[in-house]
CSV table of C-alpha atoms in Angstrom, one decimal:
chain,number,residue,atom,x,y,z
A,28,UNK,CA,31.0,51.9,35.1
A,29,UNK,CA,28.3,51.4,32.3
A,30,UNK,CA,26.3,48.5,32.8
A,31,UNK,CA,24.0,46.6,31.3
A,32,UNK,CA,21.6,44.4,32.5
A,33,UNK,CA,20.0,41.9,30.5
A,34,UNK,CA,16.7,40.0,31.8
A,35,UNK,CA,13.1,39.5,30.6
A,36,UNK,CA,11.6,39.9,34.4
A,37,UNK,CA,10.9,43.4,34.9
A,38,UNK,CA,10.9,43.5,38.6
A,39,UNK,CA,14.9,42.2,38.6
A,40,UNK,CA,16.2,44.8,35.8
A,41,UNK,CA,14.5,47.7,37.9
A,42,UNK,CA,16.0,46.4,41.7
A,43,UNK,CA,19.4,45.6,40.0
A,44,UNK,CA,19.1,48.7,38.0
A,45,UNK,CA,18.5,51.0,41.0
A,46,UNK,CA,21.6,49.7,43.2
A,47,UNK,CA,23.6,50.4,40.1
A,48,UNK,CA,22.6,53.5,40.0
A,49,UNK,CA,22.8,54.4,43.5
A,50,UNK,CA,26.2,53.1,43.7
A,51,UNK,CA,26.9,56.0,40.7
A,52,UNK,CA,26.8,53.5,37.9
A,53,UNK,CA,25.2,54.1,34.9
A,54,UNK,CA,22.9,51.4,33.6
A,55,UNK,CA,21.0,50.0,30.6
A,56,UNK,CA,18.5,47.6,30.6
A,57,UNK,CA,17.7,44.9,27.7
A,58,UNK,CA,14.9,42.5,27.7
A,59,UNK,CA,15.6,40.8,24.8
A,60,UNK,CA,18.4,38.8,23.4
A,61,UNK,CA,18.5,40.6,20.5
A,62,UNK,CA,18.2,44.5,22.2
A,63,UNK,CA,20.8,43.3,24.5
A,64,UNK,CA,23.0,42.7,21.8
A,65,UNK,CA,22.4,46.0,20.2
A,66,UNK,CA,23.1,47.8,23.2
A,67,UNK,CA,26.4,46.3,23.3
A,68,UNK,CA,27.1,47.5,19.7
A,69,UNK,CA,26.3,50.8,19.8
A,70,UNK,CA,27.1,51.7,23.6
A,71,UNK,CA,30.7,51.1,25.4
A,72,UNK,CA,29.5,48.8,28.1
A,73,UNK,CA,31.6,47.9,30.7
A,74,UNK,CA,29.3,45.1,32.9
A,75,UNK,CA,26.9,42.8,31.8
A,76,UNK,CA,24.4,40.9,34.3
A,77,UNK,CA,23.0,38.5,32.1
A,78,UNK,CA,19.7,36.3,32.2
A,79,UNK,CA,20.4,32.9,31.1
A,80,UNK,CA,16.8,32.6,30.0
A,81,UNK,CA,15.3,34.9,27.3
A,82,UNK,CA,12.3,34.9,25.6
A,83,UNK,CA,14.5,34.7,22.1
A,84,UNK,CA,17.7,33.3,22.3
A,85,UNK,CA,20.0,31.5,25.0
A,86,UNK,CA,22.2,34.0,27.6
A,87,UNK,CA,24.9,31.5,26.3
A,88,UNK,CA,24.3,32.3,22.7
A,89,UNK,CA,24.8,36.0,24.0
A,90,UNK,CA,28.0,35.6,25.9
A,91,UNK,CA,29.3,33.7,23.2
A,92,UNK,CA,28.9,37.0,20.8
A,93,UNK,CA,30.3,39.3,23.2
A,94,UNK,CA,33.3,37.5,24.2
A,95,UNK,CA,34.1,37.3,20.5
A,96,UNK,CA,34.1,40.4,19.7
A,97,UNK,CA,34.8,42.9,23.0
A,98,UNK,CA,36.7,42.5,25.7
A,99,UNK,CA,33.4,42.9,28.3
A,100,UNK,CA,32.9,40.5,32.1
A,101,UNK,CA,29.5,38.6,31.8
A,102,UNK,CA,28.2,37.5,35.1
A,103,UNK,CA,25.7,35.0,34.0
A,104,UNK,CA,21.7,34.7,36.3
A,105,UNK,CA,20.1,31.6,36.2
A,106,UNK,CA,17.1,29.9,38.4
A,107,UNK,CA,19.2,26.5,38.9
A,108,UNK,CA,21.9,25.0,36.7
A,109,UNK,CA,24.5,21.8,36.5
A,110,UNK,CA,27.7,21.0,36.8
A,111,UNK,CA,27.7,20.6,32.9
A,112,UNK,CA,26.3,23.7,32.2
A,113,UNK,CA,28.3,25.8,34.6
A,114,UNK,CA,31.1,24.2,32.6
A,115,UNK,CA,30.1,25.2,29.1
A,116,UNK,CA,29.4,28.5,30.3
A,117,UNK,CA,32.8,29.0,31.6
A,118,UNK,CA,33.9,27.7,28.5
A,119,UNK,CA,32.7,30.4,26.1
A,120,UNK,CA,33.8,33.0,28.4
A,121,UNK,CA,30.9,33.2,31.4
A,122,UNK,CA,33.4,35.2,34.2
A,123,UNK,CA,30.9,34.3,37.5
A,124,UNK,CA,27.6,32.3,37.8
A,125,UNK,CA,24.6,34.0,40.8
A,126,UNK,CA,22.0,31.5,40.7
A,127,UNK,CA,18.4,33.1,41.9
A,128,UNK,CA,17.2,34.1,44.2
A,129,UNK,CA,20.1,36.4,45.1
A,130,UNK,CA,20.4,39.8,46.8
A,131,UNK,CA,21.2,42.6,44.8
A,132,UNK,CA,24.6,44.1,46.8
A,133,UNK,CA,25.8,40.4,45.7
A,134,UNK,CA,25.7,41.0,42.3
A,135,UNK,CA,27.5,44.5,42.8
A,136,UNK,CA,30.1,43.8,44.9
A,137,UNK,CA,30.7,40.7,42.0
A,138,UNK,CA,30.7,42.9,39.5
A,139,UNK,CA,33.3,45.5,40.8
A,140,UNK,CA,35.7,42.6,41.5
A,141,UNK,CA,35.7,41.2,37.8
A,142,UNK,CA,36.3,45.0,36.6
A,143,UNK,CA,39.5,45.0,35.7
A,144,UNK,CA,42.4,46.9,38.1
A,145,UNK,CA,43.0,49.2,35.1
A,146,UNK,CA,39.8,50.0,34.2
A,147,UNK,CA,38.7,51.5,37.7
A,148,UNK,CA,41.5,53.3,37.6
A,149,UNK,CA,40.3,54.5,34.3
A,150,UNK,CA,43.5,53.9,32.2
A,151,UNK,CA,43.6,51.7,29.3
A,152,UNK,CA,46.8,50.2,28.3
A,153,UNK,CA,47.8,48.9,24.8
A,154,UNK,CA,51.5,48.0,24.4
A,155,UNK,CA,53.4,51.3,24.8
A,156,UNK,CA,50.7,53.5,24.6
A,157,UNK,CA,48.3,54.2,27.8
A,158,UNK,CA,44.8,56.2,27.6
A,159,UNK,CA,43.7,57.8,30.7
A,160,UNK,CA,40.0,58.2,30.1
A,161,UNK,CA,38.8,60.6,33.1
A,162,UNK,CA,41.8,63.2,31.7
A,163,UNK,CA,41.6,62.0,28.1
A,164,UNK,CA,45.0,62.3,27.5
A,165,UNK,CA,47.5,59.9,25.4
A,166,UNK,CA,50.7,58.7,26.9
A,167,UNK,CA,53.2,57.3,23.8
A,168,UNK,CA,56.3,55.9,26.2
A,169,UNK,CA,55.3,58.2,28.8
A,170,UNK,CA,55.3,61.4,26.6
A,171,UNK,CA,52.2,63.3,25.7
A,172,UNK,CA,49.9,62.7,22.4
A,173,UNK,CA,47.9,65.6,21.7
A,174,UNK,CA,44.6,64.5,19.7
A,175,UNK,CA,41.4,66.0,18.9
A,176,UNK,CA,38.5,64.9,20.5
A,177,UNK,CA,37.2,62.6,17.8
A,178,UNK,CA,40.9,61.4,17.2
A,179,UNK,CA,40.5,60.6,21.2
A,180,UNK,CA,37.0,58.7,21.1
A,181,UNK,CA,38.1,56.7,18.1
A,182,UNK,CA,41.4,55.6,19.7
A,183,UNK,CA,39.3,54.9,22.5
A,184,UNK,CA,36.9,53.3,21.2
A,185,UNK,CA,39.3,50.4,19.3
A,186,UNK,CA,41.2,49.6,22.8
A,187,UNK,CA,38.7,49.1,25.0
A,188,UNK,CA,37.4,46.5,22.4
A,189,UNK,CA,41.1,45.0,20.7
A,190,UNK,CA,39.2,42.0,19.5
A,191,UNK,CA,36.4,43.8,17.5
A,192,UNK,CA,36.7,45.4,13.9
A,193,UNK,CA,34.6,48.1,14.0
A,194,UNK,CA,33.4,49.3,10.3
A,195,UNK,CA,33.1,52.9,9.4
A,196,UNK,CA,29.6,52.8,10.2
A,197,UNK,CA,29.7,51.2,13.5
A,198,UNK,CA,32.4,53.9,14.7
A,199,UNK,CA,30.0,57.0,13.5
A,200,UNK,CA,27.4,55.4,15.3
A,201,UNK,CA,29.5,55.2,18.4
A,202,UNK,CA,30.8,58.6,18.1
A,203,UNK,CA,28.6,60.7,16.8
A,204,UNK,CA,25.3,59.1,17.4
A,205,UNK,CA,23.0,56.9,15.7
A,206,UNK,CA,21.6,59.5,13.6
A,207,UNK,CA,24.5,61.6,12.7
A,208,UNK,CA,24.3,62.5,9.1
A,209,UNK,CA,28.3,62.7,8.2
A,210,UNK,CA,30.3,60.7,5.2
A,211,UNK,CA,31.8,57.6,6.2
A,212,UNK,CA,35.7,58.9,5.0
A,213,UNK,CA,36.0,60.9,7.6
A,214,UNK,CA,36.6,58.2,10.0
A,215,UNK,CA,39.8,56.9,7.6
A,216,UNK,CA,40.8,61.1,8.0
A,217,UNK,CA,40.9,60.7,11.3
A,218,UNK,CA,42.8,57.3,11.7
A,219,UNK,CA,45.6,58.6,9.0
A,220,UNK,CA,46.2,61.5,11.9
A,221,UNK,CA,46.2,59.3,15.0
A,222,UNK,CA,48.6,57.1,13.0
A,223,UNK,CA,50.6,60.3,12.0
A,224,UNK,CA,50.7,61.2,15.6
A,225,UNK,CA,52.1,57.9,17.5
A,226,UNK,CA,54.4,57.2,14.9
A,227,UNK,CA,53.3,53.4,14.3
A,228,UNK,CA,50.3,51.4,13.0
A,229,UNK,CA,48.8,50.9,16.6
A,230,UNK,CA,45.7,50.9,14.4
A,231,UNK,CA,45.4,48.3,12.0
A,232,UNK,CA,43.3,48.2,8.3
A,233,UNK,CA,40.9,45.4,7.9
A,234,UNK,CA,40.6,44.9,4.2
A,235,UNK,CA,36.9,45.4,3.2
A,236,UNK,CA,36.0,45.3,7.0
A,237,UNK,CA,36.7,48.2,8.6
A,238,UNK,CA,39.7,48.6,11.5
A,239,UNK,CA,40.5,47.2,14.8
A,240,UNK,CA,43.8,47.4,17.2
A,241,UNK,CA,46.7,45.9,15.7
A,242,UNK,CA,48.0,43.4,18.6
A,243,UNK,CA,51.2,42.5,16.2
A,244,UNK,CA,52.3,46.2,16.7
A,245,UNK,CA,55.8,46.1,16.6
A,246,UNK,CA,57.2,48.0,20.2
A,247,UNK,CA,60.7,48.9,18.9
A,248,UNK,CA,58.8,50.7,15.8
A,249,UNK,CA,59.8,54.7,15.4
């Protein structure tokens, strides 16, 4: 899995980061509210360990921005904390609390519990249609979906986030790279085939937005 880890002490991103990575995980590190939140918007994370206390905004603030907009677990750090704010936490989508100190294989052994069944399997399920990601292949009602690779990351791209709308940009910068150089329209190219391909809107248009997966997909549609 891709984690990030999200802490302004420099000593607890490097231990966490290294048991992560020993454990074949690959990890990011953020020590800023606002680079944290970055991360998440340009890299498909699938973990975040997350410092309550930042030097510019609140770990709640944070959570509260990624459980609006992807479908990520957040296990929340924090030195102590209340009843109260264990509450509101939980509230705006916290999925586990480790107050510090803690010991690293804690926080791992956390975090692969909270990943979802599907995802360790690597297979993404949206309605009718199922993605396996490690064989990047498209299953339509159990039949095969041939798609390009960009066709692929795109589709991918939407269902492991349902609740985001991703704009032209954002998906270019996901795909291609921050830097890549290529015209916006080719991303609408690309969703007109994947549409053509499953034979519904599994992808749906947000006007003057961008696009996002359409959860009012209709399952008897041919």
């Amino acid at each position: 899995m891709q984690v990030l880890i999200v802490d302004d002490e420099e000593k607890i991103t490097h231990v966490l980061a290294s048991y992560f990575d020993q454990n074949g995980d690959t990890t990011y590190v953020a020590h800023t509210g606002e680079s944290a939140i970055q991360f998440v918007d340009q890299v498909p994370i699938d973990m975040i360990i997350l410092d309550l206390m930042l030097p510019d905004m609140a770990g709640e603030d944070i959570c509260q921005y990624v459980k609006s907009n992807y479908d990520i677990p957040v296990i929340m750090l924090t030195a102590k904390i209340s009843i109260d704010e264990k509450v509101k936490g939980f509230e705006i989508g916290a999925d586990d609390y480790v107050v510090k100190p803690f010991h690293p294989k804690e926080i791992l052994v956390r975090a692969e519990r909270l990943l979802p069944e599907s995802h360790r399997k690597q297979i993404i399920t949206f309605r009718q249609l199922e993605i396996h990601k490690n064989e990047r292949q498209v299953l339509l009602n159990r039949q095969s979906v041939q798609l390009t690779q960009h066709e692929f990351n795109i589709l991918l791209l939407l269902a492991e986030n349902p609740k985001k709308i991703f704009s032209r940009d954002d998906m270019i910068q996901k795909i291609f790279g921050p830097s890549a150089d290529i015209n916006p329209r080719i991303i609408d190219q690309h969703i007109k085939n994947i549409r053509k391909k499953l034979h519904r809107d599994y992808i749906q248009t947000v006007f003057g937005v961008g696009y996002k997966m359409n959860e009012k997909v209709q399952e008897d549609e041919v």
